[in-house]
Short mmCIF file of C-alpha atoms in Angstrom, two decimals:
data_model
loop_
_atom_site.label_atom_id
_atom_site.label_comp_id
_atom_site.label_asym_id
_atom_site.label_seq_id
_atom_site.Cartn_x
_atom_site.Cartn_y
_atom_site.Cartn_z
CA MET A 553 61.44 42.99 16.47
CA GLU A 554 61.30 40.49 18.67
CA LEU A 555 64.33 38.17 17.51
CA HIS A 556 65.97 41.91 18.41
CA SER A 557 64.84 41.93 21.80
CA TYR A 558 65.60 38.33 22.19
CA LEU A 559 69.60 38.79 21.42
CA THR A 560 69.45 42.21 23.45
CA ILE A 561 70.90 41.27 27.17
CA SER A 562 69.02 43.29 29.92
CA THR A 563 69.84 44.54 32.96
CA SER A 564 68.25 43.91 36.76
CA THR A 565 69.97 46.70 39.53
CA ALA A 566 69.55 46.25 42.84
CA ILE A 567 70.39 47.79 45.96
CA ILE A 568 71.73 45.44 48.31
CA ILE A 569 73.82 44.85 51.84
CA ASP A 570 77.79 44.92 50.80
CA LYS A 571 78.85 41.27 51.48
CA SER A 572 82.58 41.75 51.51
CA ASN A 573 84.48 40.11 53.80
CA ILE A 574 85.15 42.02 57.01
CA GLU A 575 89.24 41.85 56.10
CA ASP A 576 88.68 42.81 52.83
CA SER A 577 90.33 46.67 51.77
CA VAL A 578 90.36 48.76 48.94
CA ARG A 579 92.78 50.37 46.93
CA ILE A 580 92.76 54.05 46.14
CA ASP A 581 95.19 54.95 43.31
CA LEU A 582 96.04 58.57 43.41
CA ASN A 583 98.02 61.76 41.47
CA ILE A 584 97.91 64.76 43.21
CA SER A 585 100.12 67.68 42.49
CA PHE A 586 100.96 70.46 45.65
CA PRO A 587 102.70 73.50 43.80
CA VAL A 588 104.05 75.04 47.13
CA LEU A 589 104.63 72.14 48.81
CA SER A 590 108.25 70.90 48.85
CA CYS A 591 108.73 66.56 48.87
CA GLU A 592 111.07 66.84 51.84
CA PHE A 593 108.21 67.43 53.71
CA ALA A 594 104.96 65.97 51.94
CA SER A 595 103.85 63.21 53.98
CA VAL A 596 100.97 60.57 53.13
CA ASP A 597 99.33 59.74 56.39
CA VAL A 598 95.78 57.23 57.06
CA SER A 599 94.05 56.10 59.51
CA ASP A 600 90.20 54.64 60.55
CA VAL A 601 88.02 54.21 63.38
CA LEU A 602 89.46 50.94 63.96
CA GLY A 603 92.77 52.18 64.81
CA THR A 604 94.86 51.76 61.54
CA ASN A 605 97.14 55.38 61.72
CA ARG A 606 99.98 54.67 59.09
CA LEU A 607 102.02 57.83 58.99
CA ASN A 608 104.44 59.14 55.81
CA VAL A 609 103.40 55.87 53.84
CA THR A 610 106.65 55.43 51.50
CA LYS A 611 106.12 52.10 50.06
CA THR A 612 103.90 52.72 47.22
CA ILE A 613 104.23 55.95 47.13
CA ARG A 614 106.57 57.90 44.65
CA LYS A 615 107.23 61.59 44.80
CA TYR A 616 108.56 63.72 42.06
CA SER A 617 109.66 68.14 42.65
CA ILE A 618 107.46 70.32 40.39
CA ASN A 619 107.14 74.27 39.67
CA ARG A 620 104.34 75.94 40.11
CA ASP A 621 103.06 74.68 36.20
CA LEU A 622 103.12 71.61 37.37
CA LYS A 623 105.88 70.38 35.28
CA SER A 624 108.71 68.15 36.74
CA ASN A 625 112.45 67.80 36.33
CA GLY A 626 111.51 64.20 36.27
CA PHE A 627 113.35 62.63 38.70
CA GLU A 628 112.04 61.11 41.55
CA PHE A 629 112.86 62.13 45.49
CA GLU A 630 114.44 59.86 47.34
CA PHE A 631 112.65 58.71 50.54
CA ASP A 632 115.76 57.32 52.07
CA ILE A 633 117.75 60.69 52.36
CA LEU A 634 115.57 61.44 55.19
CA PRO A 635 116.50 60.49 58.83
CA SER A 636 114.22 57.94 59.97
CA HIS A 637 114.94 58.92 64.07
CA VAL A 638 115.06 62.15 65.99
CA LEU A 639 118.13 64.47 65.10
CA LYS A 640 121.46 64.41 67.78
CA HIS A 641 121.87 67.99 69.44
CA ASP A 642 124.16 69.15 71.41
CA GLU A 643 123.22 68.12 75.29
CA ILE A 644 125.13 70.44 76.95
CA VAL A 645 125.01 74.16 75.37
CA ASP A 646 128.46 75.81 75.58
CA GLU A 647 127.56 79.55 75.65
CA THR A 648 131.33 80.80 74.81
CA TYR A 649 131.39 80.21 71.14
CA GLY A 650 128.87 82.96 71.28
CA GLU A 651 128.11 83.69 67.34
CA GLY A 652 130.37 81.51 65.08
CA SER A 653 128.46 81.78 62.37
CA ILE A 654 128.17 84.98 59.53
CA THR A 655 124.77 86.41 59.73
CA LEU A 656 123.65 87.02 55.90
CA ASN A 657 121.21 88.72 53.93
CA SER A 658 120.23 88.64 50.31
CA HIS A 659 122.97 90.74 49.57
CA SER A 660 125.95 89.40 51.13
CA PHE A 661 124.22 85.88 50.66
CA ASN A 662 125.06 86.15 46.88
CA LYS A 663 128.15 88.12 47.56
CA LEU A 664 129.88 84.94 49.17
CA LEU A 665 128.36 82.44 46.92
CA HIS A 666 130.83 83.86 44.29
CA GLU A 667 133.66 84.49 46.37
CA HIS A 668 133.63 81.01 47.92
CA PRO A 669 133.90 77.60 46.64
CA VAL A 670 131.39 76.20 49.84
CA VAL A 671 128.98 78.40 52.02
CA ALA A 672 127.50 76.41 54.48
CA VAL A 673 123.81 78.12 55.40
CA ASN A 674 121.41 77.63 58.42
CA PHE A 675 117.84 78.75 56.96
CA PHE A 676 115.91 79.11 60.55
CA ALA A 677 113.36 80.95 62.50
CA PRO A 678 113.86 82.40 66.09
CA TRP A 679 110.51 80.90 67.43
CA CYS A 680 111.30 77.43 66.50
CA HIS A 681 111.91 74.90 68.83
CA TRP A 682 114.59 72.78 66.88
CA SER A 683 116.11 76.17 65.39
CA ARG A 684 116.93 77.17 68.93
CA LEU A 685 118.25 73.98 70.00
CA LEU A 686 120.56 74.19 66.04
CA LYS A 687 122.03 77.26 67.10
CA PRO A 688 124.54 76.77 69.77
CA ALA A 689 125.89 73.38 67.90
CA TRP A 690 125.75 75.40 64.50
CA ASP A 691 127.81 78.14 66.07
CA LYS A 692 130.11 76.47 67.39
CA ALA A 693 131.33 74.53 64.45
CA ALA A 694 131.30 77.42 62.43
CA LYS A 695 133.71 78.50 64.99
CA VAL A 696 136.29 75.94 64.71
CA MET A 697 135.80 76.15 60.95
CA ARG A 698 136.88 79.70 61.38
CA GLN A 699 139.65 78.34 63.14
CA ARG A 700 140.58 75.53 60.60
CA TYR A 701 140.14 77.37 57.33
CA ASN A 702 140.34 80.95 58.01
CA PRO A 703 138.36 82.85 55.47
CA GLU A 704 141.46 85.76 55.34
CA HIS A 705 143.88 82.93 54.33
CA ASP A 706 142.10 79.96 53.41
CA GLY A 707 139.02 81.10 52.51
CA ARG A 708 137.82 77.66 50.77
CA ILE A 709 134.18 77.09 53.41
CA ILE A 710 131.93 80.25 54.97
CA VAL A 711 129.76 78.89 57.71
CA GLY A 712 126.28 81.23 58.19
CA SER A 713 123.13 81.68 58.83
CA ILE A 714 119.65 83.43 57.57
CA ASP A 715 116.97 84.39 59.37
CA CYS A 716 113.87 83.94 57.16
CA THR A 717 111.75 86.00 59.60
CA GLN A 718 113.93 88.80 58.39
CA GLU A 719 115.17 87.42 55.26
CA PRO A 720 111.45 85.86 53.58
CA ASP A 721 111.52 86.48 49.91
CA LEU A 722 115.39 84.97 50.34
CA CYS A 723 114.24 81.78 52.03
CA GLN A 724 110.84 81.45 49.36
CA LYS A 725 113.61 81.53 46.29
CA HIS A 726 114.75 78.47 47.87
CA HIS A 727 112.11 76.39 48.83
CA ILE A 728 112.58 76.90 52.67
CA GLN A 729 109.42 75.58 54.19
CA GLY A 730 110.65 73.77 57.13
CA TYR A 731 112.76 75.31 59.94
CA PRO A 732 116.11 74.52 60.31
CA SER A 733 117.14 73.64 57.15
CA ILE A 734 120.74 73.84 56.67
CA ARG A 735 121.98 73.68 52.66
CA ILE A 736 125.40 73.67 51.29
CA PHE A 737 126.09 75.79 48.38
CA ARG A 738 128.94 75.05 45.41
CA LYS A 739 130.69 77.97 43.67
CA GLY A 740 129.86 77.65 39.95
CA SER A 741 126.99 75.33 40.56
CA ASP A 742 124.68 77.54 38.68
CA PHE A 743 122.06 75.95 36.67
CA GLY A 744 122.37 77.20 32.70
CA ALA A 745 118.97 78.85 31.71
CA VAL A 746 116.64 76.51 32.31
CA GLY A 747 113.08 78.07 32.89
CA ASP A 748 112.44 79.67 35.94
CA ASN A 749 115.44 78.20 37.59
CA LEU A 750 117.52 81.05 36.24
CA GLY A 751 120.41 82.15 38.84
CA MET A 752 119.23 79.18 41.29
CA LYS A 753 122.26 77.40 42.60
CA VAL A 754 122.26 73.49 42.77
CA HIS A 755 122.62 72.78 46.73
CA GLU A 756 122.81 70.17 48.75
CA SER A 757 120.50 69.24 51.84
CA TYR A 758 122.36 68.64 55.02
CA TYR A 759 119.99 65.66 57.01
CA GLY A 760 122.29 63.96 59.33
CA ASP A 761 122.90 64.92 63.17
CA ARG A 762 122.44 68.14 64.40
CA ASP A 763 125.64 67.59 67.33
CA THR A 764 128.72 69.46 67.22
CA ASP A 765 130.49 66.71 66.03
CA SER A 766 128.48 65.70 63.58
CA LEU A 767 128.40 69.21 61.95
CA VAL A 768 132.10 69.56 62.12
CA MET A 769 132.56 66.23 60.87
CA LYS A 770 130.37 66.86 57.48
CA LEU A 771 131.82 70.33 57.15
CA ASP A 772 135.18 68.98 57.16
CA SER A 773 134.28 66.62 54.54
CA LEU A 774 133.00 69.39 51.92
CA VAL A 775 137.22 71.06 52.25
CA SER A 776 139.10 67.69 52.35
CA SER A 777 138.79 67.52 48.39
CA ILE A 778 139.08 71.12 47.47
CA GLY A 779 142.46 72.91 46.87
CA LEU A 780 143.58 75.97 48.02
CA ASP A 781 143.78 77.35 44.43
CA SER A 782 140.15 75.83 43.74
CA VAL A 783 137.69 78.05 41.99
CA THR A 784 135.66 75.76 40.44
CA HIS A 785 133.87 72.73 41.63
CA ASP A 786 135.11 69.85 39.53
CA PHE A 787 135.75 67.84 42.95
CA ILE A 788 131.91 67.19 43.54
CA ASP A 789 130.99 64.00 43.28
CA TYR A 790 127.38 63.92 41.89
CA ALA A 791 126.85 59.95 43.12
CA THR A 792 126.84 61.34 46.55
CA VAL A 793 125.18 64.71 46.45
CA ARG A 794 122.01 64.59 47.84
CA THR A 795 120.41 67.64 46.17
CA ALA A 796 117.48 69.84 47.60
CA PRO A 797 114.61 70.12 45.89
CA HIS A 798 115.17 72.10 42.57
CA GLN A 799 111.67 72.87 42.52
CA GLU A 800 109.14 74.02 45.20
CA GLY A 801 105.99 71.60 44.37
CA CYS A 802 105.00 68.52 44.68
CA ARG A 803 103.74 65.36 42.60
CA ILE A 804 102.51 62.28 44.77
CA GLU A 805 101.25 59.27 43.08
CA GLY A 806 100.99 55.79 44.01
CA PHE A 807 98.29 53.69 45.80
CA LEU A 808 97.43 52.61 48.87
CA TRP A 809 95.24 49.79 50.64
CA VAL A 810 92.40 51.22 52.97
CA LYS A 811 90.32 48.99 54.88
CA LYS A 812 85.89 49.90 54.39
CA VAL A 813 85.32 51.66 57.15
CA PRO A 814 85.01 55.74 57.82
CA GLY A 815 89.11 56.88 57.60
CA ASN A 816 90.55 60.07 56.53
CA LEU A 817 93.61 60.15 53.75
CA VAL A 818 95.76 63.43 54.82
CA ILE A 819 98.68 64.75 53.03
CA THR A 820 100.84 67.25 54.84
CA ALA A 821 104.05 68.57 55.65
CA SER A 822 105.38 66.42 58.66
CA SER A 823 108.93 66.25 60.54
CA LYS A 824 110.32 64.90 63.44
CA SER A 825 112.74 67.41 63.27
CA HIS A 826 111.60 70.27 61.62
CA SER A 827 109.02 73.02 62.47
CA PHE A 828 106.90 74.99 60.27
CA ASP A 829 105.55 78.07 59.85
CA ALA A 830 101.58 77.27 59.15
CA SER A 831 100.71 80.77 57.93
CA ARG A 832 103.28 80.44 55.11
CA MET A 833 101.86 77.02 54.25
CA ASN A 834 99.95 76.54 51.33
CA MET A 835 98.19 73.66 50.28
CA SER A 836 96.66 73.95 47.06
CA HIS A 837 96.52 71.10 44.73
CA VAL A 838 95.36 69.62 40.98
CA ILE A 839 93.94 66.10 41.80
CA SER A 840 95.19 64.09 38.12
CA THR A 841 93.45 60.97 39.54
CA LEU A 842 91.57 59.81 42.77
CA SER A 843 89.46 56.32 42.23
CA PHE A 844 88.88 53.46 44.52
CA GLY A 845 89.51 49.89 43.46
CA PRO A 846 90.61 48.04 40.95
CA SER A 847 91.93 50.11 37.25
CA ILE A 848 89.22 49.98 34.83
CA THR A 849 91.68 49.27 31.72
CA PRO A 850 90.66 50.28 28.18
CA THR A 851 89.91 46.80 27.09
CA MET A 852 87.71 46.20 29.95
CA MET A 853 85.60 49.01 29.44
CA SER A 854 85.31 48.12 25.51
CA ASP A 855 83.93 44.93 26.78
CA ILE A 856 81.42 46.42 28.82
CA LYS A 857 80.29 49.56 27.32
CA ARG A 858 76.79 48.49 26.84
CA LEU A 859 76.99 48.68 30.90
CA GLY A 860 78.06 52.71 30.48
CA PRO A 861 74.73 54.34 31.46
CA TYR A 862 74.76 52.30 34.29
CA LEU A 863 78.18 52.75 35.84
CA GLY A 864 77.94 56.33 35.03
CA VAL A 865 81.45 58.63 36.13
CA GLY A 866 81.29 58.21 39.65
CA HIS A 867 84.58 56.65 40.19
CA ASN A 868 86.46 58.98 39.10
CA ARG A 869 84.45 62.21 40.07
CA LEU A 870 87.56 64.51 41.11
CA ASN A 871 90.10 63.74 38.54
CA GLY A 872 91.08 66.77 36.71
CA GLN A 873 89.87 69.00 39.63
CA ALA A 874 91.88 71.99 41.17
CA TYR A 875 91.83 73.47 44.57
CA ILE A 876 93.62 76.68 44.50
CA THR A 877 93.30 79.21 47.67
CA LYS A 878 93.91 82.64 47.12
CA ARG A 879 95.06 85.47 48.78
CA GLU A 880 91.86 86.60 50.42
CA ASP A 881 91.85 83.22 51.57
CA ARG A 882 93.90 84.04 54.14
CA ALA A 883 96.83 81.91 55.53
CA ASN A 884 96.27 78.55 57.77
CA VAL A 885 93.82 76.99 55.30
CA THR A 886 93.20 73.11 55.40
CA ILE A 887 90.93 71.39 52.37
CA GLU A 888 88.70 69.34 53.54
CA HIS A 889 87.17 66.87 51.01
CA TYR A 890 84.26 64.38 51.77
CA LEU A 891 83.71 61.49 50.06
CA GLN A 892 80.86 59.03 50.19
CA VAL A 893 81.98 55.85 48.55
CA VAL A 894 79.65 53.24 47.09
CA LYS A 895 80.31 49.65 45.77
CA THR A 896 79.20 48.62 42.11
CA GLU A 897 79.12 45.12 41.12
CA VAL A 898 78.90 44.34 37.79
CA LEU A 899 77.38 40.07 37.30
CA GLY A 900 77.68 39.15 33.74
CA LEU A 901 75.89 35.89 31.99
CA SER A 902 79.08 33.50 33.64
CA HIS A 903 81.17 35.36 35.58
CA LYS A 904 82.09 39.10 37.83
CA LEU A 905 82.21 41.18 34.66
CA ILE A 906 83.90 44.07 37.20
CA GLU A 907 84.06 45.61 40.44
CA ASN A 908 83.82 49.43 40.35
CA TYR A 909 83.44 51.92 43.13
CA GLU A 910 81.67 54.87 42.65
CA TYR A 911 81.36 58.39 44.84
CA THR A 912 80.37 61.63 45.53
CA ALA A 913 82.43 64.42 46.85
CA HIS A 914 81.86 67.59 48.53
CA THR A 915 84.66 70.23 49.56
CA SER A 916 85.34 73.17 51.78
CA LEU A 917 87.96 75.14 53.35
CA ILE A 918 88.76 74.95 57.08
CA HIS A 919 90.73 78.22 58.64
CA ALA A 920 92.67 76.49 61.99
CA ASN A 921 95.81 77.28 63.62
CA THR A 922 97.03 73.64 62.81
CA ILE A 923 99.42 72.93 60.09
CA PRO A 924 97.58 73.01 56.68
CA ALA A 925 96.71 69.71 55.10
CA ALA A 926 94.48 68.19 52.61
CA LYS A 927 92.49 66.27 53.87
CA PHE A 928 89.81 63.00 52.54
CA HIS A 929 87.35 62.03 54.62
CA LEU A 930 86.40 58.66 53.21
CA GLU A 931 82.99 57.06 54.08
CA PHE A 932 82.09 53.45 52.81
CA SER A 933 78.54 52.57 52.18
CA PRO A 934 77.45 49.53 54.10
CA MET A 935 74.75 49.16 50.79
CA GLN A 936 76.14 48.27 47.36
CA VAL A 937 74.51 48.45 43.87
CA LEU A 938 74.37 44.94 42.40
CA ILE A 939 73.68 44.84 38.25
CA THR A 940 72.65 41.49 36.76
CA GLU A 941 72.85 41.03 33.01
CA ASN A 942 69.74 38.48 32.01
CA LEU A 943 69.50 36.90 28.85
CA LYS A 944 65.90 35.90 27.53
CA PRO A 945 65.45 31.61 28.05
CA PHE A 946 64.86 30.54 23.94
CA SER A 947 61.00 29.05 25.14
CA HIS A 948 60.23 32.59 25.97
CA PHE A 949 61.35 33.44 22.43
CA ILE A 950 59.51 30.41 20.56
CA THR A 951 56.53 31.69 22.94
CA ASN A 952 56.75 34.95 21.72
CA LEU A 953 57.12 33.93 18.16
CA CYS A 954 53.90 31.68 18.19
CA ALA A 955 51.94 34.03 19.99
CA ILE A 956 53.02 36.88 17.06
CA ILE A 957 52.44 34.12 14.51
CA GLY A 958 49.08 33.20 15.75
CA GLY A 959 47.88 36.59 16.77
CA VAL A 960 48.62 37.48 12.70
CA PHE A 961 46.46 34.84 11.83
CA THR A 962 43.99 35.52 14.65
CA VAL A 963 43.82 39.20 12.73
CA ALA A 964 44.32 38.20 9.34
CA GLY A 965 40.83 36.39 9.69
CA ILE A 966 38.97 39.16 11.55
CA LEU A 967 40.08 41.43 8.87
CA ASP A 968 39.00 38.66 6.39
CA SER A 969 35.59 37.90 7.63
CA ILE A 970 34.81 41.52 8.05
CA LEU A 971 35.48 42.68 4.33
CA TYR A 972 33.70 39.49 2.78
CA ASN A 973 30.54 40.18 5.14
CA THR A 974 30.85 43.83 3.76
CA CYS A 975 31.01 42.39 0.31
CA LYS A 976 28.19 40.56 0.65
CA LEU A 977 26.18 43.01 2.41
CA ALA A 978 26.77 45.42 -0.22
CA LYS A 979 25.79 42.65 -3.01
CA LYS A 980 22.34 42.12 -1.24
CA ILE A 981 21.61 45.79 -0.95
CA GLU A 982 22.42 46.48 -4.97
CA LEU A 983 20.19 43.16 -6.03
CA GLY A 984 17.26 45.06 -3.66
CA LYS A 985 17.40 48.10 -6.02
CA ASN A 986 17.39 46.09 -8.61
CA PHE A 987 14.24 44.20 -7.94
#
């Protein structure tokens, strides 16, 4: 038992002030799925009390379109297709062009898709500021296209508009989440029978400037390679097509660096040239991974299994948790997570084995009139847990071993003396009875 005790490494735990340098940052690894937030507008923002304010972090973040079952089509959403500037609009509004685009509904929209090679559609909302800025230029461009490519004699392109307040189901079917959204549909570009996308149309999103000249140039380029007798989409150069998200959800994965001060990690819909209907936004999400600090590899865990009871599972407390808002929660729901993060450092016999961050988490639903978001409020503790491994010195082992051996001899001597004296007394008693 003493040998086993000597060979066993013991640990001691202490609470001390966090000795990290003021410039130290902490890595956050995340993998979060949003079933009904489009990758077009999903933005990851980081801020803290020191004034750091990074909006729409993209360098270390990847996005994948997913469906409501959290399944991805495998293609990463490209950040470079999104404009980094405020889009240009017409400075002077020419009212003489009137209603140039065709007003579409669900029936007429599907009918035109089967009759014309290209259908360009502006999905808008009348209350939207950006939709109102786009409308004059869109109608003017539509009238120019009608004059150049008469629908009765040419018909290679149709320019239309859909009011999403009047056709909410049609807009939802095509995953319209920001207004206005310009989509370009090409004849014959059906998906095959692929899951829940049966009957959906492959469509391109237009992310360019919204002035008349830019719109006319884009629409002209769509028609230029189409013959008058074209009924197929063989002319499409798929290498240049900026396909809009096929699915309405988004999986956000990657990592961020944050300072060890109180701050916020916010995931929401954001755009410099779109408006959002907060009442229709849904920030439900499933957290696959959310951890702080260096990743704990399987090799590291196998080397420190003896520390399992001390480390616990607090470093991935939210992993596998789903936060889904229900109909009774109403709209405009922001999901807020309050995280208190504590550093745990393990010092081995010769070097530092691991630096781990554990956290507690509390979640609440907030109803507000602002655009809903998923917020992670980060609070780093000024204290840290220090776990130190201790090995008994050899001298302690020898001393205890000698004490055990000496104790055995002493106890054996006492027992021997008691037994001897008992036997001696018994013999005296026996001799006294004989006389």
